[in-house]
Amino acid sequence: MIEPQLENIKDQSDMKVDNKAVKHQAVDTDYRNNNLGLDRGHLFPCSYAPDDAAKRSTFTLTNAVPQASSFNQGSWSTMECRVREALELNCKDNNNRIEAYVVTGAVPSSSNTLNNRVNIPDLMWTAYCCYNSNLGQWVAQAHWGENQQEDKGKTLKPETLGALEKELNKIYNVGVKVFHNKCLRKVVLEDETGRNLEAVEEVEPGKKRVREGSGEGNGEGDIKMARASGELKDCDDEDGCDCDCDEK
């Protein structure tokens, strides 16, 4: 669907129109039969929506970019599912309500376009930050990947928020800051198997806090990745991951 308020369209009930009438956004005809293996890739995922009405609202083309189909339906989709499970398990406030902040972006290409009008991004990235009441700390995680066709079974490794900001700074040459300072830059919450981990230190018997170290990206340096027993919950394959929304 389009966002009719962005166009000079009298009948705003018509959410699907052809190319000629739309000047300020993509339309379905840009993607149809593109022969480039590109999907209408969601930015805010359909699977994160809380109900059917919210799910439908994600199917606007202002919430999509041309995304390589095997990337969209492969490692990116798997990552979105893992992140959703992590948010549900570990991002609960003091009232046991899920509360998290997610930012997703696409780095535009210099000249690669779909139908000579829609930019095909070179890179896609996403990050989340939330307050974990069990740990008593803000926690964060990031992912990114090149927008290209990929082999089946490829995964996106969880990265630190600091590593993502460093990567974006290399691209944009400005001080990119995705979240506020309370969101830790040097701690990753999940390993490549999908199990939620945290770097913690014991401040006194029975009490732990998140410990930042000097590692970047994969938690190298003096960050010791350890399971915080009972404080961060696991998302295992057998738990199931119902993230099936049509994003082609």
CSV table of C-alpha atoms in Angstrom, one decimal:
chain,number,residue,atom,x,y,z
A,1,MET,CA,0.0,0.0,0.0
A,2,ILE,CA,1.0,3.6,-0.4
A,3,GLU,CA,0.7,6.5,2.1
A,4,PRO,CA,-2.0,8.6,0.2
A,5,GLN,CA,-1.4,11.7,2.3
A,6,LEU,CA,2.0,12.1,0.6
A,7,GLU,CA,0.4,12.4,-2.8
A,8,ASN,CA,-2.1,14.7,-4.5
A,9,ILE,CA,-4.6,11.9,-4.7
A,10,LYS,CA,-8.3,12.9,-4.3
A,11,ASP,CA,-9.6,9.4,-3.6
A,12,GLN,CA,-7.4,8.6,-0.6
A,13,SER,CA,-9.3,5.3,-0.1
A,14,ASP,CA,-7.3,4.0,-3.1
A,15,MET,CA,-4.2,2.7,-1.3
A,16,LYS,CA,-2.9,0.9,-4.4
A,17,VAL,CA,-2.3,3.1,-7.4
A,18,ASP,CA,0.0,2.9,-10.5
A,19,ASN,CA,3.3,4.5,-11.0
A,20,LYS,CA,2.0,7.6,-12.9
A,21,ALA,CA,0.0,8.9,-10.0
A,22,VAL,CA,2.7,8.6,-7.4
A,23,LYS,CA,5.7,10.9,-7.2
A,24,HIS,CA,7.0,10.7,-3.6
A,25,GLN,CA,7.2,7.0,-2.8
A,26,ALA,CA,7.5,3.6,-4.3
A,27,VAL,CA,4.5,1.6,-5.6
A,28,ASP,CA,3.9,-2.1,-6.2
A,29,THR,CA,4.6,-1.7,-9.9
A,30,ASP,CA,8.2,-0.7,-9.1
A,31,TYR,CA,8.7,-4.1,-7.6
A,32,ARG,CA,6.5,-6.3,-9.8
A,33,ASN,CA,8.4,-8.6,-12.1
A,34,ASN,CA,11.7,-6.8,-11.4
A,35,ASN,CA,13.9,-9.8,-12.4
A,36,LEU,CA,16.4,-8.7,-9.8
A,37,GLY,CA,15.4,-11.0,-7.1
A,38,LEU,CA,14.2,-8.1,-4.9
A,39,ASP,CA,11.5,-8.2,-2.2
A,40,ARG,CA,9.6,-5.5,-0.6
A,41,GLY,CA,11.6,-5.8,2.6
A,42,HIS,CA,10.0,-4.5,5.8
A,43,LEU,CA,11.8,-2.0,8.0
A,44,PHE,CA,9.5,-2.3,11.0
A,45,PRO,CA,8.7,-6.1,10.9
A,46,CYS,CA,5.2,-7.3,10.4
A,47,SER,CA,5.9,-10.0,13.0
A,48,TYR,CA,6.6,-7.3,15.7
A,49,ALA,CA,3.1,-5.9,15.5
A,50,PRO,CA,0.7,-6.7,18.4
A,51,ASP,CA,-2.5,-7.4,16.4
A,52,ASP,CA,-3.9,-7.8,12.9
A,53,ALA,CA,-4.6,-4.1,12.3
A,54,ALA,CA,-1.1,-3.2,13.3
A,55,LYS,CA,0.3,-6.0,11.1
A,56,ARG,CA,-1.6,-4.6,8.1
A,57,SER,CA,-0.3,-1.1,8.7
A,58,THR,CA,3.3,-2.4,8.2
A,59,PHE,CA,2.5,-3.2,4.6
A,60,THR,CA,3.0,0.4,3.3
A,61,LEU,CA,5.8,0.9,0.8
A,62,THR,CA,7.2,3.7,3.0
A,63,ASN,CA,8.0,0.9,5.4
A,64,ALA,CA,9.9,-1.1,2.8
A,65,VAL,CA,13.1,-1.1,0.8
A,66,PRO,CA,14.2,-3.2,-2.1
A,67,GLN,CA,15.9,-6.2,-0.4
A,68,ALA,CA,17.6,-9.2,-1.9
A,69,SER,CA,15.1,-12.0,-1.5
A,70,SER,CA,17.4,-14.6,-0.1
A,71,PHE,CA,18.7,-12.0,2.4
A,72,ASN,CA,15.2,-10.9,3.3
A,73,GLN,CA,13.8,-14.4,3.7
A,74,GLY,CA,17.1,-15.8,5.1
A,75,SER,CA,19.5,-14.3,7.7
A,76,TRP,CA,17.5,-11.1,8.1
A,77,SER,CA,14.2,-12.9,8.8
A,78,THR,CA,15.9,-15.3,11.2
A,79,MET,CA,17.5,-12.3,13.0
A,80,GLU,CA,14.2,-10.5,13.3
A,81,CYS,CA,12.6,-13.5,14.8
A,82,ARG,CA,15.5,-14.0,17.3
A,83,VAL,CA,15.3,-10.3,18.3
A,84,ARG,CA,11.5,-10.5,18.8
A,85,GLU,CA,12.0,-13.4,21.1
A,86,ALA,CA,14.7,-11.6,23.0
A,87,LEU,CA,12.5,-8.5,23.4
A,88,GLU,CA,9.7,-10.7,24.8
A,89,LEU,CA,11.9,-12.5,27.2
A,90,ASN,CA,14.3,-9.9,28.4
A,91,CYS,CA,12.8,-6.4,27.9
A,92,LYS,CA,10.3,-6.2,30.7
A,93,ASP,CA,9.8,-3.2,33.0
A,94,ASN,CA,9.1,-3.3,36.7
A,95,ASN,CA,5.4,-4.0,35.9
A,96,ASN,CA,6.4,-7.0,33.8
A,97,ARG,CA,5.3,-5.2,30.6
A,98,ILE,CA,7.4,-5.5,27.4
A,99,GLU,CA,9.0,-2.2,26.6
A,100,ALA,CA,11.8,-1.8,24.1
A,101,TYR,CA,13.1,0.6,21.5
A,102,VAL,CA,14.1,-0.6,18.0
A,103,VAL,CA,15.7,1.4,15.3
A,104,THR,CA,16.2,0.0,11.8
A,105,GLY,CA,18.0,1.7,8.9
A,106,ALA,CA,19.0,1.2,5.3
A,107,VAL,CA,22.2,2.7,3.9
A,108,PRO,CA,21.4,4.0,0.4
A,109,SER,CA,23.5,3.0,-2.6
A,110,SER,CA,25.2,5.7,-4.7
A,111,SER,CA,23.3,4.9,-7.9
A,112,ASN,CA,21.7,1.4,-7.7
A,113,THR,CA,18.0,1.8,-8.3
A,114,LEU,CA,14.9,-0.3,-8.9
A,115,ASN,CA,12.8,0.8,-11.9
A,116,ASN,CA,15.0,3.9,-12.2
A,117,ARG,CA,13.4,5.5,-9.2
A,118,VAL,CA,13.7,3.5,-6.0
A,119,ASN,CA,17.1,3.3,-4.3
A,120,ILE,CA,18.4,-0.2,-3.6
A,121,PRO,CA,20.3,0.1,-0.3
A,122,ASP,CA,23.8,-1.4,0.1
A,123,LEU,CA,23.4,-2.2,3.8
A,124,MET,CA,20.7,-2.8,6.3
A,125,TRP,CA,21.0,-2.5,10.0
A,126,THR,CA,18.9,-2.7,13.2
A,127,ALA,CA,19.5,-2.2,16.9
A,128,TYR,CA,17.4,-2.4,20.0
A,129,CYS,CA,17.8,-1.1,23.6
A,130,CYS,CA,15.6,-1.8,26.6
A,131,TYR,CA,15.7,-1.8,30.4
A,132,ASN,CA,16.0,-5.2,31.9
A,133,SER,CA,14.5,-5.1,35.4
A,134,ASN,CA,16.2,-8.3,36.5
A,135,LEU,CA,19.6,-6.9,35.8
A,136,GLY,CA,18.6,-3.4,36.7
A,137,GLN,CA,20.4,-2.2,33.6
A,138,TRP,CA,19.8,-1.0,30.1
A,139,VAL,CA,20.8,-3.6,27.5
A,140,ALA,CA,21.3,-3.4,23.8
A,141,GLN,CA,22.1,-5.4,20.7
A,142,ALA,CA,22.7,-4.7,17.0
A,143,HIS,CA,22.8,-6.5,13.7
A,144,TRP,CA,23.7,-5.5,10.1
A,145,GLY,CA,24.2,-7.2,6.7
A,146,GLU,CA,25.0,-6.4,3.1
A,147,ASN,CA,21.9,-6.2,0.9
A,148,GLN,CA,22.8,-9.0,-1.5
A,149,GLN,CA,21.8,-12.6,-2.3
A,150,GLU,CA,23.1,-15.1,0.1
A,151,ASP,CA,23.5,-18.9,0.6
A,152,LYS,CA,20.9,-20.8,2.5
A,153,GLY,CA,21.7,-21.1,6.2
A,154,LYS,CA,23.7,-17.9,6.6
A,155,THR,CA,23.2,-16.1,9.9
A,156,LEU,CA,23.8,-12.6,11.2
A,157,LYS,CA,26.0,-12.5,14.3
A,158,PRO,CA,24.8,-10.4,17.2
A,159,GLU,CA,27.0,-7.3,17.6
A,160,THR,CA,27.4,-4.6,20.1
A,161,LEU,CA,25.7,-1.2,19.8
A,162,GLY,CA,29.2,0.4,19.8
A,163,ALA,CA,30.3,-1.7,16.9
A,164,LEU,CA,27.2,-0.7,14.8
A,165,GLU,CA,27.8,3.0,15.5
A,166,LYS,CA,31.4,2.6,14.5
A,167,GLU,CA,30.4,1.0,11.3
A,168,LEU,CA,27.9,3.7,10.5
A,169,ASN,CA,30.4,6.4,11.3
A,170,LYS,CA,32.7,4.9,8.7
A,171,ILE,CA,30.0,5.2,6.1
A,172,TYR,CA,28.5,8.7,7.0
A,173,ASN,CA,31.6,10.3,8.5
A,174,VAL,CA,29.5,11.9,11.3
A,175,GLY,CA,28.9,11.1,14.9
A,176,VAL,CA,26.2,8.5,14.6
A,177,LYS,CA,24.5,7.8,17.9
A,178,VAL,CA,21.6,5.4,17.7
A,179,PHE,CA,20.5,5.4,21.4
A,180,HIS,CA,21.2,7.4,24.5
A,181,ASN,CA,24.2,6.9,26.7
A,182,LYS,CA,22.5,4.5,29.1
A,183,CYS,CA,22.4,1.9,26.4
A,184,LEU,CA,25.6,-0.1,26.7
A,185,ARG,CA,28.0,0.1,23.8
A,186,LYS,CA,30.3,-2.8,24.6
A,187,VAL,CA,28.1,-5.7,25.7
A,188,VAL,CA,26.3,-8.1,23.4
A,189,LEU,CA,23.2,-10.0,24.7
A,190,GLU,CA,23.1,-13.0,22.4
A,191,ASP,CA,25.6,-15.4,20.8
A,192,GLU,CA,25.4,-17.0,17.3
A,193,THR,CA,23.3,-19.9,18.6
A,194,GLY,CA,20.5,-17.5,19.7
A,195,ARG,CA,21.1,-18.0,23.4
A,196,ASN,CA,20.9,-14.8,25.4
A,197,LEU,CA,24.1,-14.0,27.3
A,198,GLU,CA,25.5,-11.1,29.3
A,199,ALA,CA,28.7,-9.9,30.7
A,200,VAL,CA,28.2,-9.5,34.5
A,201,GLU,CA,30.2,-9.0,37.5
A,202,GLU,CA,29.3,-9.8,41.1
A,203,VAL,CA,29.3,-6.6,43.2
A,204,GLU,CA,28.4,-8.4,46.4
A,205,PRO,CA,27.1,-11.9,47.2
A,206,GLY,CA,23.9,-12.6,45.3
A,207,LYS,CA,23.9,-9.3,43.4
A,208,LYS,CA,25.2,-8.7,39.9
A,209,ARG,CA,25.5,-5.9,37.5
A,210,VAL,CA,26.4,-5.5,33.8
A,211,ARG,CA,30.1,-5.1,33.3
A,212,GLU,CA,31.4,-3.2,30.3
A,213,GLY,CA,34.9,-4.0,28.9
A,214,SER,CA,37.2,-2.9,26.1
A,215,GLY,CA,36.0,-5.4,23.5
A,216,GLU,CA,34.3,-4.4,20.3
A,217,GLY,CA,31.7,-6.1,18.1
A,218,ASN,CA,32.1,-9.8,19.2
A,219,GLY,CA,32.8,-9.0,22.8
A,220,GLU,CA,36.6,-9.6,22.6
A,221,GLY,CA,39.1,-8.0,25.0
A,222,ASP,CA,38.3,-8.2,28.7
A,223,ILE,CA,34.5,-8.8,28.3
A,224,LYS,CA,33.9,-12.4,29.5
A,225,MET,CA,30.6,-13.6,28.1
A,226,ALA,CA,28.8,-15.5,30.8
A,227,ARG,CA,25.3,-16.8,31.4
A,228,ALA,CA,23.5,-14.7,34.1
A,229,SER,CA,21.6,-17.5,35.7
A,230,GLY,CA,17.9,-16.7,35.9
A,231,GLU,CA,18.4,-13.0,34.9
A,232,LEU,CA,18.4,-13.4,31.1
A,233,LYS,CA,16.3,-16.1,29.5
A,234,ASP,CA,17.0,-18.3,26.6
A,235,CYS,CA,15.3,-18.5,23.3
A,236,ASP,CA,15.8,-22.0,22.0
A,237,ASP,CA,14.8,-23.4,18.6
A,238,GLU,CA,12.3,-25.7,20.2
A,239,ASP,CA,10.5,-22.7,21.7
A,240,GLY,CA,9.2,-22.0,18.2
A,241,CYS,CA,9.4,-18.7,16.4
A,242,ASP,CA,6.2,-17.8,14.6
A,243,CYS,CA,7.4,-14.9,12.5
A,244,ASP,CA,5.7,-15.8,9.3
A,245,CYS,CA,4.4,-12.6,7.6
A,246,ASP,CA,4.4,-12.3,3.8
A,247,GLU,CA,7.3,-9.9,3.1
A,248,LYS,CA,8.0,-10.8,-0.5
